[in-house]
C-alpha positions as protocol buffer text, in pm:
chain_id: "A"
residue {
  index: 1
  type: MET
  ca { x: -17759 y: -6 z: -11090 }
}
residue {
  index: 2
  type: ARG
  ca { x: -17412 y: 34 z: -11239 }
}
residue {
  index: 3
  type: MET
  ca { x: -17368 y: 195 z: -11579 }
}
residue {
  index: 4
  type: SER
  ca { x: -17221 y: -133 z: -11707 }
}
residue {
  index: 5
  type: ASN
  ca { x: -17554 y: -299 z: -11630 }
}
residue {
  index: 6
  type: ILE
  ca { x: -17741 y: -31 z: -11822 }
}
residue {
  index: 7
  type: VAL
  ca { x: -17513 y: -72 z: -12121 }
}
residue {
  index: 8
  type: LYS
  ca { x: -17539 y: -449 z: -12101 }
}
residue {
  index: 9
  type: THR
  ca { x: -17916 y: -428 z: -12078 }
}
residue {
  index: 10
  type: SER
  ca { x: -17928 y: -207 z: -12386 }
}
residue {
  index: 11
  type: LEU
  ca { x: -17711 y: -451 z: -12578 }
}
residue {
  index: 12
  type: LEU
  ca { x: -17925 y: -740 z: -12457 }
}
residue {
  index: 13
  type: SER
  ca { x: -18241 y: -562 z: -12570 }
}
residue {
  index: 14
  type: LEU
  ca { x: -18093 y: -495 z: -12910 }
}
residue {
  index: 15
  type: THR
  ca { x: -17994 y: -859 z: -12939 }
}
residue {
  index: 16
  type: ILE
  ca { x: -18334 y: -991 z: -12835 }
}
residue {
  index: 17
  type: TYR
  ca { x: -18540 y: -751 z: -13039 }
}
residue {
  index: 18
  type: SER
  ca { x: -18326 y: -777 z: -13349 }
}
residue {
  index: 19
  type: LEU
  ca { x: -18376 y: -1153 z: -13370 }
}
residue {
  index: 20
  type: ILE
  ca { x: -18627 y: -1118 z: -13648 }
}
residue {
  index: 21
  type: ASN
  ca { x: -18530 y: -1365 z: -13913 }
}
residue {
  index: 22
  type: LEU
  ca { x: -18574 y: -1209 z: -14255 }
}
residue {
  index: 23
  type: PHE
  ca { x: -18498 y: -1537 z: -14431 }
}
residue {
  index: 24
  type: SER
  ca { x: -18706 y: -1852 z: -14459 }
}
residue {
  index: 25
  type: ILE
  ca { x: -18650 y: -2104 z: -14180 }
}
residue {
  index: 26
  type: LYS
  ca { x: -18628 y: -2455 z: -14317 }
}
residue {
  index: 27
  type: THR
  ca { x: -18786 y: -2726 z: -14105 }
}
residue {
  index: 28
  type: GLN
  ca { x: -18870 y: -3093 z: -14136 }
}
residue {
  index: 29
  type: ALA
  ca { x: -19222 y: -3042 z: -14010 }
}
residue {
  index: 30
  type: GLU
  ca { x: -19540 y: -3126 z: -14192 }
}
residue {
  index: 31
  type: ILE
  ca { x: -19698 y: -2865 z: -14415 }
}
residue {
  index: 32
  type: GLY
  ca { x: -19983 y: -2792 z: -14175 }
}
residue {
  index: 33
  type: ASP
  ca { x: -19796 y: -2801 z: -13846 }
}
residue {
  index: 34
  type: PRO
  ca { x: -19450 y: -2672 z: -13744 }
}
residue {
  index: 35
  type: ASN
  ca { x: -19435 y: -2931 z: -13466 }
}
residue {
  index: 36
  type: GLY
  ca { x: -19392 y: -3207 z: -13724 }
}
residue {
  index: 37
  type: SER
  ca { x: -19520 y: -3561 z: -13719 }
}
residue {
  index: 38
  type: ASN
  ca { x: -19346 y: -3651 z: -13391 }
}
residue {
  index: 39
  type: ASN
  ca { x: -19514 y: -3358 z: -13213 }
}
residue {
  index: 40
  type: GLN
  ca { x: -19215 y: -3304 z: -12984 }
}
residue {
  index: 41
  type: PRO
  ca { x: -19094 y: -2961 z: -12870 }
}
residue {
  index: 42
  type: GLN
  ca { x: -18745 y: -2839 z: -12945 }
}
residue {
  index: 43
  type: THR
  ca { x: -18519 y: -2846 z: -12639 }
}
residue {
  index: 44
  type: GLY
  ca { x: -18583 y: -2540 z: -12424 }
}
residue {
  index: 45
  type: TRP
  ca { x: -18915 y: -2453 z: -12587 }
}
residue {
  index: 46
  type: THR
  ca { x: -19282 y: -2546 z: -12570 }
}
residue {
  index: 47
  type: LEU
  ca { x: -19469 y: -2685 z: -12868 }
}
residue {
  index: 48
  type: TRP
  ca { x: -19580 y: -2440 z: -13133 }
}
residue {
  index: 49
  type: GLN
  ca { x: -19941 y: -2325 z: -13099 }
}
residue {
  index: 50
  type: ARG
  ca { x: -20178 y: -2145 z: -13330 }
}
residue {
  index: 51
  type: TRP
  ca { x: -20213 y: -1771 z: -13287 }
}
residue {
  index: 52
  type: ASP
  ca { x: -20566 y: -1784 z: -13148 }
}
residue {
  index: 53
  type: LYS
  ca { x: -20442 y: -1988 z: -12850 }
}
residue {
  index: 54
  type: LEU
  ca { x: -20243 y: -1686 z: -12732 }
}
residue {
  index: 55
  type: THR
  ca { x: -20560 y: -1515 z: -12608 }
}
residue {
  index: 56
  type: ASP
  ca { x: -20592 y: -1741 z: -12302 }
}
residue {
  index: 57
  type: ALA
  ca { x: -20222 y: -1803 z: -12241 }
}
residue {
  index: 58
  type: ASN
  ca { x: -20166 y: -1526 z: -11979 }
}
residue {
  index: 59
  type: ILE
  ca { x: -19867 y: -1405 z: -12177 }
}
residue {
  index: 60
  type: ASP
  ca { x: -19784 y: -1044 z: -12258 }
}
residue {
  index: 61
  type: PHE
  ca { x: -19513 y: -901 z: -12481 }
}
residue {
  index: 62
  type: GLY
  ca { x: -19448 y: -600 z: -12703 }
}
residue {
  index: 63
  type: PHE
  ca { x: -19318 y: -361 z: -12437 }
}
residue {
  index: 64
  type: SER
  ca { x: -19130 y: -117 z: -12659 }
}
residue {
  index: 65
  type: ASN
  ca { x: -19139 y: 62 z: -12991 }
}
residue {
  index: 66
  type: MET
  ca { x: -18866 y: -177 z: -13103 }
}
residue {
  index: 67
  type: ASP
  ca { x: -19096 y: -471 z: -13029 }
}
residue {
  index: 68
  type: LEU
  ca { x: -19381 y: -312 z: -13219 }
}
residue {
  index: 69
  type: GLY
  ca { x: -19158 y: -221 z: -13511 }
}
residue {
  index: 70
  type: ALA
  ca { x: -19029 y: -576 z: -13534 }
}
residue {
  index: 71
  type: GLY
  ca { x: -19387 y: -701 z: -13540 }
}
residue {
  index: 72
  type: LEU
  ca { x: -19475 y: -469 z: -13828 }
}
residue {
  index: 73
  type: GLU
  ca { x: -19162 y: -575 z: -14018 }
}
residue {
  index: 74
  type: LEU
  ca { x: -19269 y: -934 z: -13979 }
}
residue {
  index: 75
  type: GLN
  ca { x: -19614 y: -856 z: -14120 }
}
residue {
  index: 76
  type: GLN
  ca { x: -19454 y: -684 z: -14417 }
}
residue {
  index: 77
  type: LEU
  ca { x: -19225 y: -980 z: -14478 }
}
residue {
  index: 78
  type: CYS
  ca { x: -19504 y: -1234 z: -14445 }
}
residue {
  index: 79
  type: PHE
  ca { x: -19790 y: -1060 z: -14624 }
}
residue {
  index: 80
  type: GLY
  ca { x: -19649 y: -762 z: -14813 }
}
residue {
  index: 81
  type: GLU
  ca { x: -19869 y: -523 z: -14616 }
}
residue {
  index: 82
  type: VAL
  ca { x: -19883 y: -386 z: -14263 }
}
residue {
  index: 83
  type: ASP
  ca { x: -20159 y: -322 z: -14010 }
}
residue {
  index: 84
  type: THR
  ca { x: -20445 y: -374 z: -14253 }
}
residue {
  index: 85
  type: PRO
  ca { x: -20758 y: -586 z: -14211 }
}
residue {
  index: 86
  type: ASN
  ca { x: -20618 y: -832 z: -14465 }
}
residue {
  index: 87
  type: ALA
  ca { x: -20286 y: -855 z: -14281 }
}
residue {
  index: 88
  type: GLU
  ca { x: -20469 y: -913 z: -13953 }
}
residue {
  index: 89
  type: LYS
  ca { x: -20677 y: -1188 z: -14115 }
}
residue {
  index: 90
  type: LYS
  ca { x: -20369 y: -1358 z: -14258 }
}
residue {
  index: 91
  type: GLN
  ca { x: -20195 y: -1327 z: -13924 }
}
residue {
  index: 92
  type: GLN
  ca { x: -20474 y: -1521 z: -13756 }
}
residue {
  index: 93
  type: GLU
  ca { x: -20452 y: -1787 z: -14027 }
}
residue {
  index: 94
  type: THR
  ca { x: -20075 y: -1835 z: -14047 }
}
residue {
  index: 95
  type: TYR
  ca { x: -19909 y: -1721 z: -13723 }
}
residue {
  index: 96
  type: TRP
  ca { x: -19779 y: -1975 z: -13471 }
}
residue {
  index: 97
  type: TRP
  ca { x: -19604 y: -1908 z: -13140 }
}
residue {
  index: 98
  type: ARG
  ca { x: -19406 y: -2086 z: -12869 }
}
residue {
  index: 99
  type: LEU
  ca { x: -19250 y: -1998 z: -12533 }
}
residue {
  index: 100
  type: ASP
  ca { x: -18912 y: -2079 z: -12389 }
}
residue {
  index: 101
  type: ASN
  ca { x: -18902 y: -2273 z: -12064 }
}
residue {
  index: 102
  type: ASP
  ca { x: -18783 y: -1973 z: -11862 }
}
residue {
  index: 103
  type: ILE
  ca { x: -19133 y: -1824 z: -11867 }
}
residue {
  index: 104
  type: ASN
  ca { x: -19280 y: -2121 z: -11679 }
}
residue {
  index: 105
  type: GLN
  ca { x: -18984 y: -2144 z: -11441 }
}
residue {
  index: 106
  type: ILE
  ca { x: -18910 y: -1782 z: -11349 }
}
residue {
  index: 107
  type: GLY
  ca { x: -19201 y: -1590 z: -11501 }
}
residue {
  index: 108
  type: SER
  ca { x: -19010 y: -1415 z: -11779 }
}
residue {
  index: 109
  type: GLY
  ca { x: -18838 y: -1529 z: -12094 }
}
residue {
  index: 110
  type: ASN
  ca { x: -18890 y: -1525 z: -12469 }
}
residue {
  index: 111
  type: ILE
  ca { x: -19179 y: -1577 z: -12704 }
}
residue {
  index: 112
  type: GLN
  ca { x: -19107 y: -1669 z: -13065 }
}
residue {
  index: 113
  type: TYR
  ca { x: -19373 y: -1623 z: -13329 }
}
residue {
  index: 114
  type: GLY
  ca { x: -19389 y: -1628 z: -13705 }
}
residue {
  index: 115
  type: CYS
  ca { x: -19586 y: -1695 z: -14022 }
}
residue {
  index: 116
  type: TRP
  ca { x: -19608 y: -2060 z: -14127 }
}
residue {
  index: 117
  type: ILE
  ca { x: -19663 y: -2060 z: -14503 }
}
residue {
  index: 118
  type: ASN
  ca { x: -19631 y: -2350 z: -14748 }
}
residue {
  index: 119
  type: GLY
  ca { x: -19473 y: -2583 z: -14494 }
}
residue {
  index: 120
  type: GLN
  ca { x: -19208 y: -2349 z: -14355 }
}
residue {
  index: 121
  type: PHE
  ca { x: -19164 y: -2032 z: -14154 }
}
residue {
  index: 122
  type: LYS
  ca { x: -19127 y: -1740 z: -14390 }
}
residue {
  index: 123
  type: GLY
  ca { x: -19011 y: -1530 z: -14096 }
}
residue {
  index: 124
  type: THR
  ca { x: -19004 y: -1529 z: -13717 }
}
residue {
  index: 125
  type: ASN
  ca { x: -18962 y: -1280 z: -13436 }
}
residue {
  index: 126
  type: THR
  ca { x: -18828 y: -1344 z: -13085 }
}
residue {
  index: 127
  type: VAL
  ca { x: -18901 y: -1095 z: -12806 }
}
residue {
  index: 128
  type: THR
  ca { x: -18919 y: -1077 z: -12428 }
}
residue {
  index: 129
  type: ALA
  ca { x: -19244 y: -1193 z: -12268 }
}
residue {
  index: 130
  type: TYR
  ca { x: -19378 y: -1254 z: -11919 }
}
residue {
  index: 131
  type: ASN
  ca { x: -19651 y: -1448 z: -11742 }
}
residue {
  index: 132
  type: THR
  ca { x: -19926 y: -1201 z: -11649 }
}
residue {
  index: 133
  type: SER
  ca { x: -20080 y: -1437 z: -11393 }
}
residue {
  index: 134
  type: LEU
  ca { x: -19785 y: -1381 z: -11157 }
}
residue {
  index: 135
  type: GLY
  ca { x: -19872 y: -1023 z: -11070 }
}
residue {
  index: 136
  type: THR
  ca { x: -19668 y: -708 z: -11116 }
}
residue {
  index: 137
  type: VAL
  ca { x: -19324 y: -834 z: -11014 }
}
residue {
  index: 138
  type: PRO
  ca { x: -19232 y: -1204 z: -11018 }
}
residue {
  index: 139
  type: CYS
  ca { x: -19126 y: -1342 z: -10681 }
}
residue {
  index: 140
  type: LEU
  ca { x: -18851 y: -1605 z: -10673 }
}
residue {
  index: 141
  type: ARG
  ca { x: -18747 y: -1831 z: -10387 }
}
residue {
  index: 142
  type: VAL
  ca { x: -18397 y: -1974 z: -10350 }
}
residue {
  index: 143
  type: ASN
  ca { x: -18424 y: -2352 z: -10369 }
}
residue {
  index: 144
  type: SER
  ca { x: -18336 y: -2567 z: -10070 }
}
residue {
  index: 145
  type: SER
  ca { x: -18081 y: -2750 z: -10283 }
}
residue {
  index: 146
  type: VAL
  ca { x: -17868 y: -2435 z: -10280 }
}
residue {
  index: 147
  type: LYS
  ca { x: -17710 y: -2516 z: -9943 }
}
residue {
  index: 148
  type: ASN
  ca { x: -17487 y: -2210 z: -9914 }
}
residue {
  index: 149
  type: GLY
  ca { x: -17736 y: -1965 z: -10062 }
}
residue {
  index: 150
  type: LEU
  ca { x: -17697 y: -1746 z: -10369 }
}
residue {
  index: 151
  type: ILE
  ca { x: -17438 y: -1473 z: -10387 }
}
residue {
  index: 152
  type: ILE
  ca { x: -17567 y: -1130 z: -10489 }
}
residue {
  index: 153
  type: TYR
  ca { x: -17319 y: -983 z: -10736 }
}
residue {
  index: 154
  type: GLU
  ca { x: -17273 y: -623 z: -10835 }
}
residue {
  index: 155
  type: ASP
  ca { x: -17277 y: -723 z: -11200 }
}
residue {
  index: 156
  type: SER
  ca { x: -17379 y: -1028 z: -11402 }
}
residue {
  index: 157
  type: THR
  ca { x: -17045 y: -1204 z: -11372 }
}
residue {
  index: 158
  type: THR
  ca { x: -16879 y: -1405 z: -11098 }
}
residue {
  index: 159
  type: ASN
  ca { x: -16581 y: -1173 z: -11127 }
}
residue {
  index: 160
  type: SER
  ca { x: -16778 y: -877 z: -10994 }
}
residue {
  index: 161
  type: ARG
  ca { x: -16799 y: -765 z: -10631 }
}
residue {
  index: 162
  type: HIS
  ca { x: -17003 y: -971 z: -10381 }
}
residue {
  index: 163
  type: LEU
  ca { x: -17280 y: -763 z: -10224 }
}
residue {
  index: 164
  type: GLY
  ca { x: -17444 y: -1023 z: -10002 }
}
residue {
  index: 165
  type: ILE
  ca { x: -17603 y: -1366 z: -9988 }
}
residue {
  index: 166
  type: VAL
  ca { x: -17964 y: -1482 z: -10022 }
}
residue {
  index: 167
  type: LYS
  ca { x: -18005 y: -1791 z: -9806 }
}
residue {
  index: 168
  type: SER
  ca { x: -18185 y: -2107 z: -9905 }
}
residue {
  index: 169
  type: GLY
  ca { x: -18562 y: -2059 z: -9878 }
}
residue {
  index: 170
  type: GLN
  ca { x: -18545 y: -1680 z: -9888 }
}
residue {
  index: 171
  type: ILE
  ca { x: -18729 y: -1466 z: -10142 }
}
residue {
  index: 172
  type: VAL
  ca { x: -18592 y: -1228 z: -10403 }
}
residue {
  index: 173
  type: GLN
  ca { x: -18784 y: -975 z: -10610 }
}
residue {
  index: 174
  type: GLY
  ca { x: -18706 y: -867 z: -10964 }
}
residue {
  index: 175
  type: GLU
  ca { x: -18689 y: -508 z: -11080 }
}
residue {
  index: 176
  type: SER
  ca { x: -19006 y: -504 z: -11290 }
}
residue {
  index: 177
  type: PHE
  ca { x: -19294 y: -714 z: -11422 }
}
residue {
  index: 178
  type: SER
  ca { x: -19058 y: -851 z: -11687 }
}
residue {
  index: 179
  type: LEU
  ca { x: -18740 y: -979 z: -11525 }
}
residue {
  index: 180
  type: MET
  ca { x: -18415 y: -839 z: -11657 }
}
residue {
  index: 181
  type: ILE
  ca { x: -18233 y: -1153 z: -11770 }
}
residue {
  index: 182
  type: PHE
  ca { x: -17882 y: -1176 z: -11910 }
}
residue {
  index: 183
  type: THR
  ca { x: -17789 y: -1510 z: -12066 }
}
residue {
  index: 184
  type: THR
  ca { x: -17421 y: -1590 z: -12103 }
}
residue {
  index: 185
  type: ASN
  ca { x: -17257 y: -1770 z: -12393 }
}
residue {
  index: 186
  type: ASP
  ca { x: -17255 y: -2090 z: -12188 }
}
residue {
  index: 187
  type: ASN
  ca { x: -17634 y: -2063 z: -12133 }
}
residue {
  index: 188
  type: LEU
  ca { x: -17638 y: -1943 z: -11773 }
}
residue {
  index: 189
  type: ASN
  ca { x: -17913 y: -1704 z: -11665 }
}
residue {
  index: 190
  type: TRP
  ca { x: -17838 y: -1397 z: -11456 }
}
residue {
  index: 191
  type: VAL
  ca { x: -18138 y: -1209 z: -11315 }
}
residue {
  index: 192
  type: ALA
  ca { x: -18134 y: -852 z: -11186 }
}
residue {
  index: 193
  type: ILE
  ca { x: -18301 y: -820 z: -10845 }
}
residue {
  index: 194
  type: LYS
  ca { x: -18428 y: -527 z: -10641 }
}
residue {
  index: 195
  type: SER
  ca { x: -18456 y: -696 z: -10302 }
}
residue {
  index: 196
  type: PRO
  ca { x: -18332 y: -800 z: -10053 }
}
residue {
  index: 197
  type: GLN
  ca { x: -18051 y: -602 z: -10215 }
}
residue {
  index: 198
  type: GLU
  ca { x: -18005 y: -458 z: -10561 }
}
residue {
  index: 199
  type: GLY
  ca { x: -17772 y: -667 z: -10773 }
}
residue {
  index: 200
  type: TRP
  ca { x: -17758 y: -983 z: -10981 }
}
residue {
  index: 201
  type: ILE
  ca { x: -17806 y: -1351 z: -10896 }
}
residue {
  index: 202
  type: LEU
  ca { x: -17725 y: -1661 z: -11098 }
}
residue {
  index: 203
  type: THR
  ca { x: -18049 y: -1858 z: -11136 }
}
residue {
  index: 204
  type: GLY
  ca { x: -17887 y: -2149 z: -11320 }
}
residue {
  index: 205
  type: LYS
  ca { x: -17891 y: -2286 z: -11671 }
}
residue {
  index: 206
  type: THR
  ca { x: -18133 y: -2128 z: -11914 }
}
residue {
  index: 207
  type: GLY
  ca { x: -18447 y: -2337 z: -11943 }
}
residue {
  index: 208
  type: ILE
  ca { x: -18373 y: -2505 z: -11609 }
}
residue {
  index: 209
  type: ASN
  ca { x: -18300 y: -2229 z: -11354 }
}
residue {
  index: 210
  type: GLU
  ca { x: -18220 y: -2488 z: -11090 }
}
residue {
  index: 211
  type: ASN
  ca { x: -18128 y: -2235 z: -10821 }
}
residue {
  index: 212
  type: VAL
  ca { x: -18471 y: -2073 z: -10785 }
}
residue {
  index: 213
  type: SER
  ca { x: -18844 y: -2140 z: -10810 }
}
residue {
  index: 214
  type: LEU
  ca { x: -19147 y: -1917 z: -10844 }
}
residue {
  index: 215
  type: CYS
  ca { x: -19284 y: -1833 z: -10500 }
}
residue {
  index: 216
  type: LYS
  ca { x: -19625 y: -1978 z: -10586 }
}
residue {
  index: 217
  type: ASN
  ca { x: -19470 y: -2323 z: -10645 }
}
């Protein structure tokens, strides 16, 4: 893949993994539940769930030292100690998590988690996650609504060179178990693919991804 992609990926990783909020997040939720009394998810996200529910969620994250470091920083912020039995106990008691809609739609996206203390999040962390039930590399199919197919671009911009077209109904494969996703300022998702040709495709708006579906759907 082009060097510009590598640089962009590095910048994207830094952006994603640095999204640890070291300040309290004010909410209007009830003291015991970040979902609030209306129990409605924020646009683009699932409802918050308690930490113990993560065990059976088929979600994996924490792929790098940066991920792990951010997790330890969050423990320090929340509890004043790191990787101790007491910190682990408090984590089980206070941590909540939620997923963005991309994970259900294309198999990869973000998980956000944090410590809910005294009716507010004292800190949160947002990192890349993927659905482990989909196998090693998520398979995406171009939706029939995309009449002219999807253009494969050399880079994640419509100004880059056209490398080919994936027709409606055809399958594309990502580069790894966690899709490489670049989200633009206007909330469009670009996904790096390995086949049928290496390049980038535009899957649609983040949280919607109207151009593709998981192959199992």
